[in-house]
mmCIF file of C-alpha atoms in Angstrom:
data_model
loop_
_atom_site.group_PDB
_atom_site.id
_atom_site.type_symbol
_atom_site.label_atom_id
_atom_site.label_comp_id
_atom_site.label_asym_id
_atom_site.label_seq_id
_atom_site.Cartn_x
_atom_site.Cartn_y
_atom_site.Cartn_z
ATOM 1 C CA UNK C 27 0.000 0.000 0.000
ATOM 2 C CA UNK C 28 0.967 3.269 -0.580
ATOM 3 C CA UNK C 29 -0.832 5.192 1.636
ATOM 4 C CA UNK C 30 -0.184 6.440 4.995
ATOM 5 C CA UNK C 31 -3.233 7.820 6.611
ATOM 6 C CA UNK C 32 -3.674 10.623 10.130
ATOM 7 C CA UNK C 33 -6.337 12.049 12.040
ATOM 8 C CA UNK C 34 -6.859 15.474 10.407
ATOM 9 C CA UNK C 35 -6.991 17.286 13.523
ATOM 10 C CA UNK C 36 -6.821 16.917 17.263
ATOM 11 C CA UNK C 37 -6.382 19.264 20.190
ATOM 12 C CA UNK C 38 -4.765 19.047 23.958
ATOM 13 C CA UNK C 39 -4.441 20.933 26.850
ATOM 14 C CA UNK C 40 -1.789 22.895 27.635
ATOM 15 C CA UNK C 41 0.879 20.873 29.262
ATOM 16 C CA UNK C 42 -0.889 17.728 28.866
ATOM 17 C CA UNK C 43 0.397 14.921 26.456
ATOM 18 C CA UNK C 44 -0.918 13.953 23.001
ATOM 19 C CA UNK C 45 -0.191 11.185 20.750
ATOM 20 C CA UNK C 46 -1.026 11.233 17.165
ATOM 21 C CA UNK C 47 -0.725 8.556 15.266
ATOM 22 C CA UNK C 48 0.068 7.275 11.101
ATOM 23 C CA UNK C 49 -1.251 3.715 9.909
ATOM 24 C CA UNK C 50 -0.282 2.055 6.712
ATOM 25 C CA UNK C 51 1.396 -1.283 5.734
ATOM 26 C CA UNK C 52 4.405 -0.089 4.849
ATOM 27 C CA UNK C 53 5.178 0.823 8.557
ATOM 28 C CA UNK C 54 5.760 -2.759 9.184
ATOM 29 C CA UNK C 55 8.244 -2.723 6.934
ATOM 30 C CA UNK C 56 10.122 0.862 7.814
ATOM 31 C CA UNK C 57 9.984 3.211 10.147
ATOM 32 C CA UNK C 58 8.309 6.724 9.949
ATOM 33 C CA UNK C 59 9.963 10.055 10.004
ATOM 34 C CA UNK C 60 7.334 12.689 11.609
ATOM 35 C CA UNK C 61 7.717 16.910 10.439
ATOM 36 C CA UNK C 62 6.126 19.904 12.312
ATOM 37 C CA UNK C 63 5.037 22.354 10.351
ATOM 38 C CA UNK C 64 4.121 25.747 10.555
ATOM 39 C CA UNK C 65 2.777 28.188 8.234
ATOM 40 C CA UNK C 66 5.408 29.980 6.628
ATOM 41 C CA UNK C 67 8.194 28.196 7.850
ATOM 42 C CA UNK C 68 9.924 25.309 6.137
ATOM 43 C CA UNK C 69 8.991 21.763 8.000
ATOM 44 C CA UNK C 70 10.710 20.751 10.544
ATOM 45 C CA UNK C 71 12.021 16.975 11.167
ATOM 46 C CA UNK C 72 11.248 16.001 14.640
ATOM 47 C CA UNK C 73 10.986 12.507 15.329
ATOM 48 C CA UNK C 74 12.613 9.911 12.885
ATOM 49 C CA UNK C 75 13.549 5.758 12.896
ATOM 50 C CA UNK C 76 12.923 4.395 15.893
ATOM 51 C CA UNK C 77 13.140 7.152 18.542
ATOM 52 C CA UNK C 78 15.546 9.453 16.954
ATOM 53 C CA UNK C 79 15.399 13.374 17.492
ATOM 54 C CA UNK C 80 17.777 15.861 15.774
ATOM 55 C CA UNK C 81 19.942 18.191 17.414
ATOM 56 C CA UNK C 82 17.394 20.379 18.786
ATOM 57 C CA UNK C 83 13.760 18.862 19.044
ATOM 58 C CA UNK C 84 13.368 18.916 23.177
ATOM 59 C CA UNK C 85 12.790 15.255 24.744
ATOM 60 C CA UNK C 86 8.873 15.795 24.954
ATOM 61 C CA UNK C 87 8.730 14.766 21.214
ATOM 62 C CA UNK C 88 9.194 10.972 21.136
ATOM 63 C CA UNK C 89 8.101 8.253 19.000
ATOM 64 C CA UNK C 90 7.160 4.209 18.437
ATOM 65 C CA UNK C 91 5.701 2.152 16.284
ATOM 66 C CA UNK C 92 3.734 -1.180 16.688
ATOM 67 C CA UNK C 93 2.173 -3.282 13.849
ATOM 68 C CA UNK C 94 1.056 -0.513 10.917
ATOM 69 C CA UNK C 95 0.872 2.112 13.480
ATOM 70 C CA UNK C 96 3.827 4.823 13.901
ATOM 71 C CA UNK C 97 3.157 7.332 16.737
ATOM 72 C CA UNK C 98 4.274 10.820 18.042
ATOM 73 C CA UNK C 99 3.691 11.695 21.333
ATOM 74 C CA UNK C 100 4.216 14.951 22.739
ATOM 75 C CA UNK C 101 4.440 15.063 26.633
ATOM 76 C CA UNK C 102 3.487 18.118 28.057
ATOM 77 C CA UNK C 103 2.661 20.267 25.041
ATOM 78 C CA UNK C 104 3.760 23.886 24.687
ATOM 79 C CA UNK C 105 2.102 26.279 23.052
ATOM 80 C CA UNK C 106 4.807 26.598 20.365
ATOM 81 C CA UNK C 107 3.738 23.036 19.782
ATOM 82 C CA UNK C 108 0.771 24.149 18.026
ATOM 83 C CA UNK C 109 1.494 22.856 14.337
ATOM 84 C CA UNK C 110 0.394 20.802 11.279
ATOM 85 C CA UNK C 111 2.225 17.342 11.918
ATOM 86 C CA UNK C 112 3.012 14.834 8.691
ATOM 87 C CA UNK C 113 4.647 11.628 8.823
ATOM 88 C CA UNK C 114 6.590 9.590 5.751
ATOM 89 C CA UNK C 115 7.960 6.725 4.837
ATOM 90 C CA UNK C 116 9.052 4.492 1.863
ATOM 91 C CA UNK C 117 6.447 2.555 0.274
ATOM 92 C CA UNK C 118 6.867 -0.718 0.145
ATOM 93 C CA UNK C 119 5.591 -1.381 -3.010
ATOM 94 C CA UNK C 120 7.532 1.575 -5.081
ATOM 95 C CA UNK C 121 10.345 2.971 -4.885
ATOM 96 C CA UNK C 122 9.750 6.259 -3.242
ATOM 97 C CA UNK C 123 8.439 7.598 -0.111
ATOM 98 C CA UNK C 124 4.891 8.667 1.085
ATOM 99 C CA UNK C 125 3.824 11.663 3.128
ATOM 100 C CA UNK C 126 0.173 11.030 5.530
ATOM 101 C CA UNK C 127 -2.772 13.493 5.372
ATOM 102 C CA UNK C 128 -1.365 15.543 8.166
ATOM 103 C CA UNK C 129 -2.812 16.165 12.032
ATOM 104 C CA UNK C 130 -3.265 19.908 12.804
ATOM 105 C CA UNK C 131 -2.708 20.190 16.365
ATOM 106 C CA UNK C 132 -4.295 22.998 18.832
ATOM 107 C CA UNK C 133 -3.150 23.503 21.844
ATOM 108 C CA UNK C 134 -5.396 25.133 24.100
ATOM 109 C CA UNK A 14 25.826 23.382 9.310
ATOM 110 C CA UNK A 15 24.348 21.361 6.453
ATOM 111 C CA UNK A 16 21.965 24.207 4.652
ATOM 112 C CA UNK A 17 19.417 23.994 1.188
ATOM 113 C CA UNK A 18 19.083 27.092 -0.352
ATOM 114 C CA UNK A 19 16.606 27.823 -2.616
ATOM 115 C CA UNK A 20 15.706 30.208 -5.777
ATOM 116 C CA UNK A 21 13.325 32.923 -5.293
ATOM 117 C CA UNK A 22 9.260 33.094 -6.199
ATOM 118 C CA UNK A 23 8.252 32.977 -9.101
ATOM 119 C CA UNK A 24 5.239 34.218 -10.912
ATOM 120 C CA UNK A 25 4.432 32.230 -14.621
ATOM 121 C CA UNK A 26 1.931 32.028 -17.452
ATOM 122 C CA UNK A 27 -0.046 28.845 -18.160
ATOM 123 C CA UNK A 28 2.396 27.090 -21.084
ATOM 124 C CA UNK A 29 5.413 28.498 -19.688
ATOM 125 C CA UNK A 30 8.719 26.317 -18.792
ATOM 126 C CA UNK A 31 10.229 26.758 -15.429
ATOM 127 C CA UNK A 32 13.289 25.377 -13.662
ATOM 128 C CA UNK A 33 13.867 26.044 -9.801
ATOM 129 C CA UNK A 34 16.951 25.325 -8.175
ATOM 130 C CA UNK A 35 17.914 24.244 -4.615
ATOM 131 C CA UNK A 36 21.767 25.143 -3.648
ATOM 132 C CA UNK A 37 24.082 22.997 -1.082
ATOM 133 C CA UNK A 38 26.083 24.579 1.599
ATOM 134 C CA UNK A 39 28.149 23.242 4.286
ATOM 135 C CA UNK A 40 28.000 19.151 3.644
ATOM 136 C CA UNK A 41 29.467 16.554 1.204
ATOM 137 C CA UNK A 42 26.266 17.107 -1.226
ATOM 138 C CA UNK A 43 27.275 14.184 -3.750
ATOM 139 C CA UNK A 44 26.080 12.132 -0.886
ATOM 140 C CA UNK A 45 23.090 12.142 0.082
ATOM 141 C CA UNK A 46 20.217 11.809 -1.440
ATOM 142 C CA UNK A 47 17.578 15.077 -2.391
ATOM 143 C CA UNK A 48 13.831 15.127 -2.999
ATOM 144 C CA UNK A 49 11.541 17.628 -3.643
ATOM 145 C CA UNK A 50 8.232 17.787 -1.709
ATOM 146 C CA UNK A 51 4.979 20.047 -2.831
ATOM 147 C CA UNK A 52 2.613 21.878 -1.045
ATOM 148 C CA UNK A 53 -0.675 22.957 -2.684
ATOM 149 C CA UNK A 54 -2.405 26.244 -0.964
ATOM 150 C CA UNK A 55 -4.360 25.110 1.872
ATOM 151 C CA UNK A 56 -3.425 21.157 1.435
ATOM 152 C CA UNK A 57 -0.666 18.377 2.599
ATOM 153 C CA UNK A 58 2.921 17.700 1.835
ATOM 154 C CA UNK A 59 3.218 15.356 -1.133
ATOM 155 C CA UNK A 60 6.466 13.560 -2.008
ATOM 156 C CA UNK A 61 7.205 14.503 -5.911
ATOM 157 C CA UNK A 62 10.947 12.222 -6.143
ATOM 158 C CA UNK A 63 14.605 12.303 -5.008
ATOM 159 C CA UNK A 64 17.792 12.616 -6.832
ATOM 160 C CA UNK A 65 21.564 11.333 -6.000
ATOM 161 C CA UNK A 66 23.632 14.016 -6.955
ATOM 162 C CA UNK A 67 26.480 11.840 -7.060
ATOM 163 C CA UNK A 68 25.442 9.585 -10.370
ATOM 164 C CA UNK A 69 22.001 11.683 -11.024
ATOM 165 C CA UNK A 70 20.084 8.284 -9.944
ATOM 166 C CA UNK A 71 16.391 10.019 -10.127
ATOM 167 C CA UNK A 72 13.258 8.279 -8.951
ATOM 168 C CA UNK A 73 10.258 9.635 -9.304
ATOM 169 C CA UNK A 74 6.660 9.309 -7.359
ATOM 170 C CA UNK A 75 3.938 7.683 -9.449
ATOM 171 C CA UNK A 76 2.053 10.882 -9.617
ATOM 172 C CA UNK A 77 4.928 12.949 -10.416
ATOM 173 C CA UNK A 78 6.209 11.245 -13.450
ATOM 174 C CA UNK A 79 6.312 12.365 -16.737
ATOM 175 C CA UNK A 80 4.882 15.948 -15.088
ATOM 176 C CA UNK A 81 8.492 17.216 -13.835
ATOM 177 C CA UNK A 82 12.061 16.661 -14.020
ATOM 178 C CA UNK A 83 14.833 16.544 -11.777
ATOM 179 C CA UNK A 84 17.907 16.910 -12.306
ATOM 180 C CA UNK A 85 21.153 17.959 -10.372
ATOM 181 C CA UNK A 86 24.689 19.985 -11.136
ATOM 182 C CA UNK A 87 27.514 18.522 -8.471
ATOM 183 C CA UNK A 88 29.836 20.608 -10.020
ATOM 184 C CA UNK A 89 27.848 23.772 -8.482
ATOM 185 C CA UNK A 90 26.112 21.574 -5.613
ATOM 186 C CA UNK A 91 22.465 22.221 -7.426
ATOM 187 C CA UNK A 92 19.831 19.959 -7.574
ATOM 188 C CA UNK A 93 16.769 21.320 -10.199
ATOM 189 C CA UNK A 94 13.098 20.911 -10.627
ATOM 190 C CA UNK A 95 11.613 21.595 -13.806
ATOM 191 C CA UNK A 96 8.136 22.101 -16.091
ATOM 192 C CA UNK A 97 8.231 22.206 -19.894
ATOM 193 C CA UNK A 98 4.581 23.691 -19.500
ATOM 194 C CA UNK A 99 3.268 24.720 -16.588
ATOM 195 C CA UNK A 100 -0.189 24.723 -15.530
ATOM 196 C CA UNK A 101 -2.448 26.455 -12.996
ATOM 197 C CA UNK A 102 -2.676 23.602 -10.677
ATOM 198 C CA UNK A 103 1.140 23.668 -10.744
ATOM 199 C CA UNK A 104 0.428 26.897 -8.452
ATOM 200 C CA UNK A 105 2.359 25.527 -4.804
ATOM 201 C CA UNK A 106 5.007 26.145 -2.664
ATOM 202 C CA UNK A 107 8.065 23.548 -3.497
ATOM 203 C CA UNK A 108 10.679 22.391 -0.860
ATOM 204 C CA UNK A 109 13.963 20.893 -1.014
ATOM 205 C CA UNK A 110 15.009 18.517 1.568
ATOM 206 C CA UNK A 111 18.142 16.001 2.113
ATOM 207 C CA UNK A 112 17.573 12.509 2.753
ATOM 208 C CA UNK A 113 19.588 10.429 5.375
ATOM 209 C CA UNK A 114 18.849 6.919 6.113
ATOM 210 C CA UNK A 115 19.565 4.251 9.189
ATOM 211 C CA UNK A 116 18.636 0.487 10.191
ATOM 212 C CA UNK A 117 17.847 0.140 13.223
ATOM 213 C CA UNK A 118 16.921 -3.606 14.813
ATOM 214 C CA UNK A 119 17.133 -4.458 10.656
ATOM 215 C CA UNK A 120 14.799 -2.057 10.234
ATOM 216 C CA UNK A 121 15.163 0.722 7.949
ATOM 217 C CA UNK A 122 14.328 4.559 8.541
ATOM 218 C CA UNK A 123 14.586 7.230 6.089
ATOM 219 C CA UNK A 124 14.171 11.494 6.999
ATOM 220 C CA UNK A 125 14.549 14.500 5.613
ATOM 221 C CA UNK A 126 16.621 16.264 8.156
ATOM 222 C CA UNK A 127 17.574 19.753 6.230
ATOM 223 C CA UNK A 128 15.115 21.346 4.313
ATOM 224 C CA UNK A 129 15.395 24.654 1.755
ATOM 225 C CA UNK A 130 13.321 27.688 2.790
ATOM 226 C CA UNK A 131 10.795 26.837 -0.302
ATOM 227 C CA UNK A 132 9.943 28.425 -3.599
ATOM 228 C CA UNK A 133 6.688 30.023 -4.174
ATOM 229 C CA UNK A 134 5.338 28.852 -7.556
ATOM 230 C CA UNK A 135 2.273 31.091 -8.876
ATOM 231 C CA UNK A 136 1.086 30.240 -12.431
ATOM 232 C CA UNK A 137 -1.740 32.239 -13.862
ATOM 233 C CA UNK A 138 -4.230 30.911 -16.206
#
């Protein structure tokens, strides 16, 4: 399959935790990268393989994956946090990658 | 710092060709892979297809090809996306991004970890 498919939106409270998750088949076969993104900005890679962050991305961005299912949790969201999140991955089937729908996330 | 660069907006007639470009600074860019990524006004990222610079290996996503072309320059550390004739749906914001890869427990994970700043693609009907 080539999909990869996301909630379209949820919300939290601030400074409570929030996972959002990404299912498709090809996350049994590779793990997901995960991008906050802002309007205006470029995305921004927070979460990739199997817990990885970049130089940067504070610890309360973490991720896992069971089955189909690749998740990013954020533990104890910030306002800042407040974002469109997209995951990818390569599809299994072709030889490219695959972004999902996107989650908007609103922290209130 | 590992930093994508990329060309200015661009406003463009319906029929019109058009060739972006997306500039390496600061890492070994004949190694690692580049892919472009689109964003429609108001919609999603969409992966369009990734270049090597280092042997021009191009793949392409399904609904990409045969619409675009990409192409690179090592010699000037420029990777290119290009129309022959554009069309008003063509109207998006493109980014650059590297690609870097890992296997972790055998399991393989690909990101793009440096993106360009994006290029603001308007094409008038």
């Amino acid at each position: 399959s080539s999909e990869l498919t996301q909630d379209p939106a949820v919300s939290v409270a601030l400074g409570q935790t929030i996972t959002i998750t990404c299912q498709g088949d090809t996350l049994r076969s590779f793990y997901a990268s995960w991008y906050q993104h802002k309007p205006g900005q470029a995305p921004l890679l927070v979460v990739y393989a199997k817990n990885n962050r970049p130089s940067g991305i504070p610890d309360r961005f973490s991720g896992s994956r069971s089955g189909n299912t690749a998740s990013l949790t954020i533990t104890g969201a910030q306002a800042e946090d407040e974002a469109d999140y997209y995951c990818n991955s390569r599809d299994t089937s072709h030889n490219h990658w695959v972004f999902g729908g996107g989650t908007k996330v609103t922290v209130l | 710092e590992a930093q994508l660069v990329q060309s200015g907006a661009e406003v463009k007639k319906s029929g019109e060709s058009l060739k972006i470009s997306c500039k390496d600074s600061g890492y070994s860019f004949d190694s690692h892979w580049i892919g472009w990524v689109r964003q429609m006004p108001g919609k999603g990222l969409e992966y369009m297809g990734i270049i090597y610079p280092g042997d021009s290996d191009t793949r392409y996503s399904p609904s990409f090809q045969g619409q675009v072309t990409i192409s690179a320059d090592k010699s000037i550390s420029t990777v290119y996306l290009q129309w022959s004739s554009l069309k008003a749906s063509d109207t998006a914001m493109y980014y650059c991004a590297r690609q870097i890869a890992v296997v972790i427990e055998k399991t393989a994970g690909y990101a793009f970890d440096v993106w360009g700043q994006g290029t603001m693609v308007t094409v008038s009907s």
